[in-house]
Coordinates of C-alpha atoms and ligand atoms in Angstrom, one line a residue:
M5 CA 1.5 -12.4 -19.9
I6 CA 1.1 -8.5 -18.1
I7 CA 1.1 -7.2 -21.4
I8 CA -1.9 -9.3 -22.4
L9 CA -3.8 -9.3 -18.7
G10 CA -3.3 -5.4 -18.8
L11 CA -4.7 -4.9 -22.5
F12 CA -7.4 -7.3 -21.3
L13 CA -8.6 -5.2 -18.1
L14 CA -8.6 -2.3 -20.1
N15 CA -11.4 -3.9 -22.3
M16 CA -13.6 -4.3 -19.4
K17 CA -16.3 -1.8 -19.2
Y18 CA -15.0 -1.4 -15.7
P19 CA -11.8 -2.0 -15.0
I20 CA -10.6 -2.6 -11.7
A21 CA -8.5 0.9 -11.2
K22 CA -7.3 3.9 -13.1
P23 CA -5.2 7.0 -12.8
Y24 CA -6.7 10.3 -12.5
I25 CA -3.9 12.3 -15.2
T26 CA -4.9 16.0 -16.3
K27 CA -3.1 18.5 -18.0
K28 CA -0.9 19.3 -15.2
E29 CA 0.7 16.1 -15.4
E30 CA 1.2 16.5 -18.9
K31 CA 2.5 19.8 -18.7
Y32 CA 5.1 18.9 -15.9
A33 CA 6.3 16.0 -17.3
L34 CA 6.5 17.7 -20.9
E35 CA 8.6 20.6 -19.2
V36 CA 11.1 17.9 -17.8
L37 CA 11.2 16.8 -21.7
R38 CA 12.0 19.4 -22.9
S39 CA 14.5 20.8 -20.0
G40 CA 17.0 17.8 -21.1
I41 CA 16.9 17.0 -17.3
L42 CA 15.5 13.8 -16.9
S43 CA 17.3 12.3 -13.8
I44 CA 18.4 13.7 -10.7
G45 CA 17.0 17.4 -11.0
P46 CA 14.9 19.7 -9.2
Y47 CA 11.4 18.0 -10.1
V48 CA 12.2 15.0 -8.0
K49 CA 13.4 17.7 -4.9
E50 CA 10.3 19.8 -5.6
F51 CA 8.3 16.7 -5.2
E52 CA 9.7 15.2 -2.3
K53 CA 9.4 18.9 -0.4
K54 CA 5.7 19.0 -0.8
F55 CA 5.5 15.2 -0.2
A56 CA 6.9 15.9 2.9
K57 CA 5.1 18.6 4.1
F58 CA 1.8 17.0 3.0
I59 CA 3.0 14.1 5.6
G60 CA 4.2 16.3 8.1
T61 CA 7.9 14.8 8.1
K62 CA 11.2 16.8 8.2
Y63 CA 12.5 14.9 5.5
A64 CA 11.3 12.5 2.1
C65 CA 13.4 10.8 0.1
A66 CA 12.0 9.8 -3.3
V67 CA 12.8 6.3 -4.8
S68 CA 12.5 4.0 -7.5
S69 CA 9.2 2.3 -6.2
G70 CA 7.8 1.2 -2.9
T71 CA 9.8 -2.0 -2.8
S72 CA 12.7 -0.1 -2.8
G73 CA 11.8 2.3 -0.4
L74 CA 11.3 -0.6 2.5
H75 CA 14.4 -2.2 1.3
L76 CA 16.7 1.0 2.7
A77 CA 14.2 1.4 5.2
M78 CA 15.3 -1.6 6.3
I79 CA 19.1 -1.1 5.9
A80 CA 18.8 2.3 7.5
A81 CA 17.0 0.7 11.0
G82 CA 19.9 -1.5 10.8
I83 CA 18.2 -4.7 10.8
K84 CA 20.7 -7.3 10.0
P85 CA 21.0 -11.5 9.3
G86 CA 19.6 -12.9 12.7
D87 CA 16.9 -10.4 13.5
E88 CA 13.6 -10.9 13.6
V89 CA 10.9 -8.3 12.6
I90 CA 7.2 -8.3 13.5
T91 CA 4.2 -7.7 10.8
S92 CA 1.5 -8.9 8.8
P93 CA 0.8 -11.8 6.8
F94 CA -2.0 -9.9 4.9
S95 CA -0.5 -7.5 2.6
F96 CA 1.4 -6.8 -0.8
I97 CA 4.5 -9.4 -1.1
A98 CA 6.7 -6.6 -0.9
S99 CA 6.7 -5.9 2.8
S100 CA 7.8 -8.9 4.4
N101 CA 10.1 -9.5 1.2
S102 CA 11.9 -6.0 2.6
I103 CA 12.5 -8.0 5.6
L104 CA 14.1 -11.0 4.0
Y105 CA 16.3 -9.0 1.7
V106 CA 18.0 -7.9 4.6
G107 CA 18.6 -11.4 5.8
A108 CA 16.1 -11.0 8.7
K109 CA 12.9 -13.4 9.4
P110 CA 9.4 -12.2 9.1
V111 CA 7.5 -12.7 12.0
F112 CA 3.6 -12.6 11.1
V113 CA 0.9 -11.9 13.4
D114 CA -2.6 -12.3 12.8
I115 CA -5.1 -9.6 11.5
D116 CA -8.3 -8.1 13.1
E117 CA -11.4 -9.2 11.0
K118 CA -12.6 -5.7 10.6
T119 CA -9.9 -3.8 9.8
F120 CA -7.7 -6.1 8.4
N121 CA -4.7 -4.6 10.1
I122 CA -2.4 -6.6 12.4
D123 CA -4.6 -7.8 15.5
V124 CA -2.5 -5.2 18.3
S125 CA -3.7 -8.3 21.0
K126 CA -1.1 -10.7 19.3
I127 CA 1.8 -9.1 19.0
E128 CA 3.3 -9.4 22.5
K129 CA 3.5 -12.9 22.5
K130 CA 5.6 -13.3 19.4
I131 CA 8.5 -10.9 20.6
T132 CA 11.7 -12.9 21.5
K133 CA 15.5 -12.1 22.3
K134 CA 15.9 -11.5 18.4
T135 CA 12.8 -9.2 17.7
K136 CA 14.3 -5.8 16.4
A137 CA 10.8 -4.1 14.8
I138 CA 7.7 -4.1 13.9
L139 CA 6.9 -3.9 10.1
V140 CA 3.3 -2.4 10.5
V141 CA 1.4 -2.3 7.4
H142 CA -1.2 0.4 7.0
I143 CA -3.5 -2.1 4.8
F144 CA -6.0 -0.6 1.9
G145 CA -6.3 2.7 3.1
Q146 CA -6.7 2.7 7.2
S147 CA -3.9 3.2 9.8
A148 CA -3.4 0.1 12.0
D149 CA -4.0 0.7 16.0
M150 CA -1.2 2.8 16.4
D151 CA -1.0 3.1 20.4
P152 CA -0.9 -0.1 21.3
I153 CA 1.9 -0.9 18.5
L154 CA 4.0 2.2 20.3
K155 CA 3.2 1.4 23.5
L156 CA 4.8 -2.2 22.8
A157 CA 8.3 -0.8 20.9
K158 CA 8.5 1.0 24.1
K159 CA 8.7 -1.5 26.3
Y160 CA 10.8 -3.9 24.2
K161 CA 12.8 -1.4 22.5
L162 CA 11.9 -2.1 19.2
K163 CA 12.1 0.1 16.0
I164 CA 9.4 0.7 14.2
I165 CA 8.7 1.1 10.1
E166 CA 5.4 2.2 8.8
D167 CA 4.4 0.2 5.3
A168 CA 2.3 3.0 4.5
C169 CA 2.1 2.1 0.3
E170 CA -1.6 2.0 0.4
S171 CA -2.5 4.2 3.2
I172 CA -1.2 8.0 1.9
G173 CA -3.3 10.5 3.8
A174 CA -5.0 8.1 6.4
K175 CA -5.2 9.4 10.0
Y176 CA -4.5 7.6 13.4
K177 CA -6.0 10.1 15.7
N178 CA -5.7 13.1 13.5
K179 CA -2.2 12.3 13.2
K180 CA -1.1 11.1 9.5
V181 CA 0.5 7.7 9.0
G182 CA 3.7 7.8 7.8
T183 CA 5.1 9.8 11.0
F184 CA 4.6 7.3 13.6
G185 CA 7.9 5.4 12.6
E186 CA 11.5 6.0 12.5
S187 CA 10.7 5.8 8.5
A188 CA 8.0 4.8 6.7
V189 CA 7.7 4.1 2.8
F190 CA 4.7 5.2 0.4
A191 CA 4.1 3.9 -3.0
F192 CA 3.5 5.0 -6.6
Y193 CA 2.1 2.6 -9.1
P194 CA -1.0 3.6 -11.2
N195 CA -3.4 1.8 -8.8
K196 CA -2.6 4.0 -5.8
Q197 CA -4.6 7.0 -4.7
M198 CA -1.7 8.7 -6.3
T199 CA 0.9 7.9 -8.8
T200 CA 4.2 8.5 -10.5
G201 CA 4.4 5.5 -13.0
E202 CA 6.6 3.3 -10.7
G203 CA 8.1 5.0 -7.9
G204 CA 8.2 5.3 -4.2
I205 CA 9.0 7.6 -1.5
I206 CA 10.3 7.4 2.3
T207 CA 9.4 9.6 4.8
T208 CA 11.5 10.3 8.4
N209 CA 12.3 12.9 10.6
S210 CA 15.5 11.7 11.3
K211 CA 18.5 13.4 9.4
K212 CA 20.5 10.5 10.0
V213 CA 18.1 8.2 8.4
Y214 CA 17.3 10.3 5.2
D215 CA 20.9 11.0 4.4
L216 CA 21.0 7.4 4.5
C217 CA 18.8 7.1 2.7
C218 CA 19.7 9.3 -0.2
S219 CA 23.3 8.2 0.1
L220 CA 21.9 4.2 -0.7
R221 CA 19.5 5.1 -3.6
N222 CA 22.0 6.5 -5.4
Q223 CA 24.9 4.1 -5.7
G224 CA 26.2 4.4 -2.1
R225 CA 27.5 8.2 -2.9
A226 CA 27.3 10.7 0.0
Q227 CA 25.4 14.4 -1.1
N228 CA 28.5 16.3 -1.1
M229 CA 30.6 13.6 -2.7
Q230 CA 31.8 13.7 -6.7
W231 CA 30.0 11.9 -8.8
L232 CA 32.6 8.7 -8.9
D233 CA 33.3 8.6 -5.0
H234 CA 31.3 5.7 -3.4
Q235 CA 31.0 5.5 0.3
R236 CA 29.0 2.3 1.0
L237 CA 27.5 -1.1 -1.1
G238 CA 24.6 1.1 -3.1
F239 CA 21.9 0.5 -5.5
N240 CA 20.3 2.7 -7.9
Y241 CA 17.0 3.3 -6.8
R242 CA 16.7 7.1 -7.9
M243 CA 13.2 7.9 -9.0
D244 CA 13.7 9.5 -12.4
E245 CA 12.6 13.4 -12.9
M246 CA 9.7 12.6 -15.2
S247 CA 8.3 10.2 -12.4
A248 CA 8.6 13.1 -10.2
A249 CA 6.8 15.7 -12.5
V250 CA 3.9 13.6 -12.5
G251 CA 4.2 13.0 -8.7
L252 CA 4.2 16.2 -8.5
A253 CA 1.4 17.3 -10.2
Q254 CA -0.4 14.3 -8.1
I255 CA 0.4 15.6 -4.5
E256 CA -0.3 19.0 -5.7
K257 CA -4.1 18.0 -5.8
I258 CA -3.9 15.0 -3.1
N259 CA -7.0 16.2 -1.0
F260 CA -8.8 16.2 -3.9
L261 CA -8.2 12.7 -4.9
I262 CA -8.4 11.1 -1.6
K263 CA -12.2 13.0 -1.4
E264 CA -13.2 11.7 -4.4
R265 CA -12.4 7.9 -3.5
Q266 CA -13.8 8.5 -0.1
K267 CA -17.1 10.1 -1.9
L268 CA -16.9 6.9 -4.2
A269 CA -16.3 4.7 -1.2
S270 CA -19.3 5.6 0.5
L271 CA -21.6 5.5 -2.5
Y272 CA -20.4 1.5 -2.4
N273 CA -20.9 1.3 1.2
K274 CA -24.5 3.0 0.8
A275 CA -25.2 0.3 -2.3
L276 CA -24.3 -2.3 -0.7
V277 CA -25.4 -1.8 3.1
Y278 CA -28.7 -4.0 2.9
Y279 CA -27.1 -7.0 1.8
D280 CA -24.9 -7.7 5.5
D281 CA -26.0 -11.3 4.8
I282 CA -23.5 -11.4 1.5
V283 CA -21.3 -8.6 2.0
Q284 CA -19.2 -7.7 4.7
I285 CA -18.2 -3.6 3.5
P286 CA -14.9 -2.3 4.9
G287 CA -14.4 -1.5 8.8
N288 CA -13.3 1.6 9.6
G289 CA -11.4 1.1 12.9
N290 CA -11.7 3.8 15.9
G291 CA -10.5 7.2 15.1
R292 CA -9.0 6.4 11.9
N293 CA -10.2 7.6 8.4
H294 CA -9.2 5.6 5.4
T295 CA -8.3 6.9 2.2
Y296 CA -9.4 3.6 -0.2
F297 CA -6.4 2.6 -2.1
V298 CA -9.0 0.0 -2.7
Y299 CA -12.6 -1.0 -2.0
V300 CA -12.4 -4.5 -0.5
I301 CA -15.6 -6.4 0.6
K302 CA -15.4 -9.8 2.2
L303 CA -18.4 -12.6 1.3
K304 CA -20.3 -13.8 3.8
N305 CA -22.6 -16.7 2.0
S306 CA -20.3 -19.4 0.7
R307 CA -23.1 -20.2 -1.4
I308 CA -21.1 -18.7 -4.7
K309 CA -17.2 -19.0 -4.5
R310 CA -15.5 -15.7 -4.5
N311 CA -13.5 -17.5 -7.6
S312 CA -16.8 -18.1 -9.7
V313 CA -17.6 -14.4 -8.4
V314 CA -14.7 -13.0 -10.3
K315 CA -15.3 -15.5 -13.6
N316 CA -19.1 -14.2 -13.5
M317 CA -18.8 -10.5 -12.8
Q318 CA -15.9 -11.1 -16.1
K319 CA -18.7 -11.7 -18.3
K320 CA -20.2 -8.7 -17.1
G321 CA -17.5 -6.5 -18.2
I322 CA -16.7 -5.6 -14.6
S323 CA -13.6 -6.6 -13.2
T324 CA -12.8 -7.9 -9.6
K325 CA -9.8 -9.1 -7.9
A326 CA -9.0 -11.9 -4.9
Y327 CA -7.2 -9.2 -2.7
L328 CA -5.3 -10.2 -1.0
P329 CA -3.4 -13.6 -0.8
S330 CA -2.2 -14.3 2.8
I331 CA 1.9 -14.1 2.2
H332 CA 2.4 -17.1 4.4
L333 CA 0.7 -19.6 1.9
F334 CA 3.1 -18.2 -1.2
S335 CA 5.2 -21.6 -1.9
F336 CA 8.7 -20.2 -1.0
Y337 CA 7.4 -18.8 2.4
K338 CA 5.7 -22.0 3.4
K339 CA 9.6 -23.8 2.1
M340 CA 11.3 -21.3 4.0
F341 CA 9.1 -21.1 7.1
K342 CA 7.3 -24.2 6.9
Y343 CA 3.9 -22.1 7.5
K344 CA 0.8 -24.4 6.6
K345 CA -2.9 -23.7 6.3
G346 CA -4.4 -22.6 9.7
D347 CA -1.6 -20.8 11.0
F348 CA -3.2 -17.5 10.6
P349 CA -7.0 -18.3 10.3
I350 CA -8.5 -14.8 9.8
S351 CA -5.9 -13.2 7.3
E352 CA -6.7 -17.0 5.6
S353 CA -10.1 -16.3 5.7
V354 CA -10.2 -13.2 4.3
S355 CA -7.5 -13.7 1.5
K356 CA -10.4 -16.4 0.6
N357 CA -13.5 -14.3 0.9
S358 CA -12.1 -11.0 -0.2
L359 CA -13.4 -8.9 -3.1
A360 CA -11.9 -5.9 -4.8
L361 CA -14.7 -4.1 -6.5
P362 CA -13.5 -1.7 -9.8
F363 CA -12.7 1.5 -8.0
Y364 CA -11.2 5.0 -9.7
I365 CA -11.8 8.7 -10.0
G366 CA -14.4 9.2 -12.3
L367 CA -17.0 6.2 -11.8
K368 CA -20.5 7.3 -11.3
K369 CA -23.2 6.6 -8.8
K370 CA -25.0 5.2 -11.5
D371 CA -21.9 2.7 -12.8
I372 CA -21.5 1.7 -8.8
E373 CA -25.2 1.0 -8.7
I374 CA -25.1 -1.2 -11.7
I375 CA -21.8 -3.1 -10.5
C376 CA -23.6 -3.3 -7.2
Q377 CA -26.8 -4.8 -8.6
E378 CA -24.7 -7.4 -10.6
L379 CA -22.9 -8.6 -7.5
I380 CA -26.3 -9.0 -5.4
K381 CA -27.7 -10.9 -8.2
L382 CA -25.5 -13.7 -8.2
W383 CA -27.4 -14.8 -5.1
R384 CA -30.5 -13.9 -6.2
I385 CA -30.7 -16.3 -9.2
Ligands
PLP17 C1 1.7 -2.9 1.2 C2 2.2 -2.6 -0.1 N1 3.7 -2.7 0.4 C3 4.8 -2.4 -0.4 C4 4.2 -2.2 -2.1 C5 5.2 -2.1 -3.4 O1 5.2 -0.8 -3.6 P1 5.7 -1.0 -5.4 O2 5.0 -2.2 -6.3 O3 5.7 0.5 -5.6 O4 7.6 -1.8 -5.0 C6 2.7 -2.3 -2.3 C7 2.5 -2.0 -3.6 O5 1.7 -2.4 -3.9 C8 2.0 -2.6 -1.2 O6 0.8 -2.9 -1.7

């Protein structure tokens, strides 16, 4: 099913996303293949070094996905069954699932209608004796409002873990996301600002967290242990050398990748700004830059429903997507926690009306104008 969907999207004139791969990625990946060292080798090390330098943390531990990184970050933070972790319902499901993996309870707080990040004014009410951490999701490429979150964390002695999977390079008051919490996690699926195929990475300034994550990703082996010694219950969450080779080539041009995405977003903003009766363009919070994992608009005029917009755009060869469903309304969350419609109205309203437009390096001004014209035409008929 996924393969069929993938092929279908590739056949679209404008797919929703595409990775930006050059000769450099090919060269590094080929070097790995020819070296014969396909796992636990120099590329992962070099990738981690360059990634930590870009983010500005002491350590980075590469893993097999953003999801596995979040799982390890939860374990390293000592989150246990019975604990509560505050987070956003407007995210990819992996963020709150990582809280479930360690037996804790995700406690959702509604979002801000402009940035779609957690509404910081609603967090304190949700803090209880069981609250151990805030899993801060930086959504779509933009930082959450960190000052009030850090203040609350200090006041109630809560850990901060950042889900920065969608927000590499994003800054809050000139400080990069990934540097605020005890740990942070980035993801590299091919629709992200940079890719490794599948992959993720944990950033931290804590040697203890770093050593623990490196051990956990490698079946519980300690760094200096013999191959068959295991110190704790671990996983195979390692990143392989070919993924790291692609990642290395990508992190070496990350500033270019981000700048290009910002240029595309400003072209979309320009093309859509006059239609504010129909669409809300992405809003920037104070002191924040946006590195655009996706370009998501919110439809304001309900005369034409979002799902019918998706279908109509598809007929024109333009792939668009509902982005994102609210996690608390997924069937198993509803069953486990008795969540219902209306619990987080802002998140639900964004989920119902948001639309991701085609967004990848290679789109030209003309393409963006065509996409926006086709979109607006739906309301003008
Ligand atoms: C906010 C968020 N968290 C976690 C993940 C999980 O990353 P992965 O798909 O690499 O497991 C993603 C990936 O899309 C994400 O967007």
